[in-house]
Short mmCIF file of C-alpha atoms in Angstrom, two decimals:
data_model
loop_
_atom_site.label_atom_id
_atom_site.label_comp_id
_atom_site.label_asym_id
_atom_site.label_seq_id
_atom_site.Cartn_x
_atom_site.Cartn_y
_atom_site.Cartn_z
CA UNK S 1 75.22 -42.22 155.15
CA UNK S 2 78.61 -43.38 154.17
CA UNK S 3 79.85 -46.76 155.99
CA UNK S 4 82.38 -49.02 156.45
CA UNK S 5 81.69 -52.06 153.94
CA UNK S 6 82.91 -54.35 157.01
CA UNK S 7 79.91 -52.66 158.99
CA UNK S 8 77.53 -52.86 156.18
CA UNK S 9 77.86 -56.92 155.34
CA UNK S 10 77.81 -57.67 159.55
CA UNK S 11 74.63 -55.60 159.93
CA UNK S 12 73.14 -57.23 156.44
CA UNK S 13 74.88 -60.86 157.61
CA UNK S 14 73.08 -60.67 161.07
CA UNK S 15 69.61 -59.12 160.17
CA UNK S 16 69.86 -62.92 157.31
CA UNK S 17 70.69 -65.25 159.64
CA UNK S 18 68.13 -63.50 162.51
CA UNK S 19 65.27 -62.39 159.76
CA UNK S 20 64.51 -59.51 162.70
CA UNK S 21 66.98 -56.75 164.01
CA UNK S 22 66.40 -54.76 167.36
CA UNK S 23 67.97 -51.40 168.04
CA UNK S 24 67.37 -48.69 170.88
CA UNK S 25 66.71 -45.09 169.66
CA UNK S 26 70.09 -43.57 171.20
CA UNK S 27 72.42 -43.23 168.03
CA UNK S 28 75.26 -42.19 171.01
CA UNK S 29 75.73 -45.55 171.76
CA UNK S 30 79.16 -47.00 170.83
CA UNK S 31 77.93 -50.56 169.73
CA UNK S 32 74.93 -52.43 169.10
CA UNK S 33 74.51 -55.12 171.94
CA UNK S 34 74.23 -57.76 168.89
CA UNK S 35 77.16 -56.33 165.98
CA UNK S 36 80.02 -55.07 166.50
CA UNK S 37 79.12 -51.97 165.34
CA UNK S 38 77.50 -48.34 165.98
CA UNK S 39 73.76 -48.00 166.77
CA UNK S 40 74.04 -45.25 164.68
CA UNK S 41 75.11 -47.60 161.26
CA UNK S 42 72.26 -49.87 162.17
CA UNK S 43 69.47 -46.93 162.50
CA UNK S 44 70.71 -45.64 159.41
CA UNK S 45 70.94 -48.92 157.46
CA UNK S 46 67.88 -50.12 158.48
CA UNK S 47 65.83 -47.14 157.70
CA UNK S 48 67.58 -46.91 154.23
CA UNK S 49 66.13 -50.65 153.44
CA UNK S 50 63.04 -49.97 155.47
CA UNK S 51 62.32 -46.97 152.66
CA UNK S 52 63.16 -49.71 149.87
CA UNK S 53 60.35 -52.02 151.22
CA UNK S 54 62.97 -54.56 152.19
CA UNK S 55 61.73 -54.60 156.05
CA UNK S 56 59.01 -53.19 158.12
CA UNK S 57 59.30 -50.94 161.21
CA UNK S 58 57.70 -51.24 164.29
CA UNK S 59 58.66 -48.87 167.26
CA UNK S 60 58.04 -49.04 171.19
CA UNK S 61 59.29 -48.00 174.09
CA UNK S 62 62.02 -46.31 172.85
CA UNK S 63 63.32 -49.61 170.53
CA UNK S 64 62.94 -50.24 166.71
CA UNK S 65 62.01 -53.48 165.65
CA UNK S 66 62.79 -54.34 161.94
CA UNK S 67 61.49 -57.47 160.34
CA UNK S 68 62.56 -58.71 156.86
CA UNK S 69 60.57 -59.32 154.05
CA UNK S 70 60.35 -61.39 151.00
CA UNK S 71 61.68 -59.08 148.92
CA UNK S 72 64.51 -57.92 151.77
CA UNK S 73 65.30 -61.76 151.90
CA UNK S 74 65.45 -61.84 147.99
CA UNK S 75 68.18 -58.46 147.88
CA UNK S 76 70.60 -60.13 151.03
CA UNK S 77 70.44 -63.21 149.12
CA UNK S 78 71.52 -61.21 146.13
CA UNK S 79 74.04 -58.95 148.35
CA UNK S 80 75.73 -61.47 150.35
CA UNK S 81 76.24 -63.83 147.51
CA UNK S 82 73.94 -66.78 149.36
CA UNK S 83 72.36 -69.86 147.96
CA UNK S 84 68.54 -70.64 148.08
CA UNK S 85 68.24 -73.09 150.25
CA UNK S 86 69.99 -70.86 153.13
CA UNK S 87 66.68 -69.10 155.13
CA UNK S 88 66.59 -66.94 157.79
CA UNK S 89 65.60 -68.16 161.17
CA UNK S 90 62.37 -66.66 161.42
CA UNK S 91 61.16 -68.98 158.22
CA UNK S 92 62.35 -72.24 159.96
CA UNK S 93 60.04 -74.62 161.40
CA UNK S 94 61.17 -75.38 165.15
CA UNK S 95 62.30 -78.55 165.92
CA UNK S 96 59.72 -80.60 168.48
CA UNK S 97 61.24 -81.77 171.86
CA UNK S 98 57.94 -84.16 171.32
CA UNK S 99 58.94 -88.61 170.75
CA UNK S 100 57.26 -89.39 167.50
CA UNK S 101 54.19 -91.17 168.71
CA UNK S 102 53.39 -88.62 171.15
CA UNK S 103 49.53 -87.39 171.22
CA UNK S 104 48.71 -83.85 170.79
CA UNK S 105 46.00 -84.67 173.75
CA UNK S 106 45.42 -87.43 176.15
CA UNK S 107 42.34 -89.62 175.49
CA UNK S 108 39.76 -88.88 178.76
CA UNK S 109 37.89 -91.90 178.99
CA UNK S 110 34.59 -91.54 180.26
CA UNK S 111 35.54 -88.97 182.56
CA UNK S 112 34.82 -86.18 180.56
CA UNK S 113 36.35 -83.32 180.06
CA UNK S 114 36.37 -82.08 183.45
CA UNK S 115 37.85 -85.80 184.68
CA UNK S 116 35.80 -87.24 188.04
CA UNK S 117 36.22 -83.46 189.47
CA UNK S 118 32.15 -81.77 188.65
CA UNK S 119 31.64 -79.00 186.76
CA UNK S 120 33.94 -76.76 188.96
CA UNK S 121 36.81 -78.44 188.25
CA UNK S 122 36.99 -79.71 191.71
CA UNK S 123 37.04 -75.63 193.76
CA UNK S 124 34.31 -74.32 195.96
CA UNK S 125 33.54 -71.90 193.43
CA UNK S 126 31.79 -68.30 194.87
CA UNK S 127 31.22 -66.69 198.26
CA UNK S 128 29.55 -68.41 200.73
CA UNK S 129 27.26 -64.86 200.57
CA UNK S 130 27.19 -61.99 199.04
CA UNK S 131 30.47 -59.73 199.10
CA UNK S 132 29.03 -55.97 200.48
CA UNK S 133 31.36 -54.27 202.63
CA UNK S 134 30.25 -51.96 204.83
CA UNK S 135 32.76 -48.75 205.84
CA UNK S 136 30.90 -46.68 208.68
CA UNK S 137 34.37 -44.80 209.70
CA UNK S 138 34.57 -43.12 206.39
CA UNK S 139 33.62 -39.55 205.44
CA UNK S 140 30.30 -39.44 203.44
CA UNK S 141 29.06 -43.00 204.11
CA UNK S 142 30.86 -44.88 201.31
CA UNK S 143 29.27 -48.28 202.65
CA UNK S 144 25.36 -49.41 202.16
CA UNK S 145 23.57 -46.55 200.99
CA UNK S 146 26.30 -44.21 200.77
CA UNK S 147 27.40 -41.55 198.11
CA UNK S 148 29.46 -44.14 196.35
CA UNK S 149 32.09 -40.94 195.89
CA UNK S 150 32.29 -39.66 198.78
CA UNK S 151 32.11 -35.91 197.97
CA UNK S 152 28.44 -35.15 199.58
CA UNK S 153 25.14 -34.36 197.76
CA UNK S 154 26.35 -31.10 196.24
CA UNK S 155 27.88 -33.35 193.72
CA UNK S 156 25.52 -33.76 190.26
CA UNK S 157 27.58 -35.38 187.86
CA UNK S 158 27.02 -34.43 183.88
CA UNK S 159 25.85 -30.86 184.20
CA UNK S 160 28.40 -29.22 182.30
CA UNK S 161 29.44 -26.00 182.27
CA UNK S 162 27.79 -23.44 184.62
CA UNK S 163 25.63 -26.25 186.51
CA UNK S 164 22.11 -25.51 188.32
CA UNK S 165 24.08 -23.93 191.78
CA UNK S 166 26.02 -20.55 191.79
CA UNK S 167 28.58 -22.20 193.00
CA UNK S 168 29.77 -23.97 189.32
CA UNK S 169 29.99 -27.40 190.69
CA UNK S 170 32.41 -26.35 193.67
CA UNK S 171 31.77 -27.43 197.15
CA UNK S 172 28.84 -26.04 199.21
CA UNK S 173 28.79 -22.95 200.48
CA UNK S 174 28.91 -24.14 204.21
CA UNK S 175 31.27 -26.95 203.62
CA UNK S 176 34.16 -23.61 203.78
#
């Protein structure tokens, strides 16, 4: 698809510096929420690298999610006339918000691992009795003892076409 150059070194500019690149599926949209540019240029560029190996596609919910790879990084480089040492941000380390002598984990003592709170972390853990509800208002008896589906004895579950009843698995003939 023929482009503006302008468009083409933006979209290639911010899919560098970002290493991903999101874009709905609606190529009627005027700009792309990120460039100042069509959805429709994006789309188009992106699938042209995305057939040259220089990305991979994922797509959900109606969104495409590109992501750059070694060889994509190695042609922008190339494109956009970059050094090196200049990587995209999805190859940078983060920067800790940690101080330097901080400890991945705090030493326990001889509390354990669950501290001075038992095994149960300190909760009343289960019922005091065993959870079975009991619903005599309901059609069928769906409490102790009951159906469990509530749709009478006619119902044999796994028979297939045709069943054992002339009926084909439909309700009982007095239940009209």
């Amino acid at each position: 698809m023929l482009m503006p150059k302008k468009a083409r070194i933006a979209i290639y500019s911010y899919l560098f510096k970002e290493g991903v690149c999101v874009a709905e599926n609606n190529t009627h949209i005027p700009k792309h929420p990120n460039i100042e540019v069509p959805n429709l240029y994006v789309i188009k560029l992106m699938r042209s690298l995305k057939s040259r190996g220089y990305v991979t596609q994922n797509f959900c919910w109606n969104h495409y999610y590109w992501y750059l790879t070694n060889e994509g990084i190695e042609y922008l480089r190339e494109y956009l006339h970059l050094e090196s040492d200049i990587v995209p941000n999805t190859l940078k380390k983060p920067k800790s918000s940690r101080p330097e002598g901080f400890e991945a984990r705090r030493p326990r003592g001889d509390r354990g691992d669950r501290g001075d709170r038992g095994a149960a972390g300190g909760k009343d853990v289960g019922p005091s009795a065993p959870f079975r509800p009991n619903y005599p208002d309901r059609p069928y008896g769906r409490g102790r003892g009951g159906g469990g589906r509530g749709r009478g004895d006619y119902y044999r579950g796994g028979r297939g076409r045709g069943g054992q009843n002339e009926t084909s698995g439909g309700p009982p003939p007095d239940a009209e």
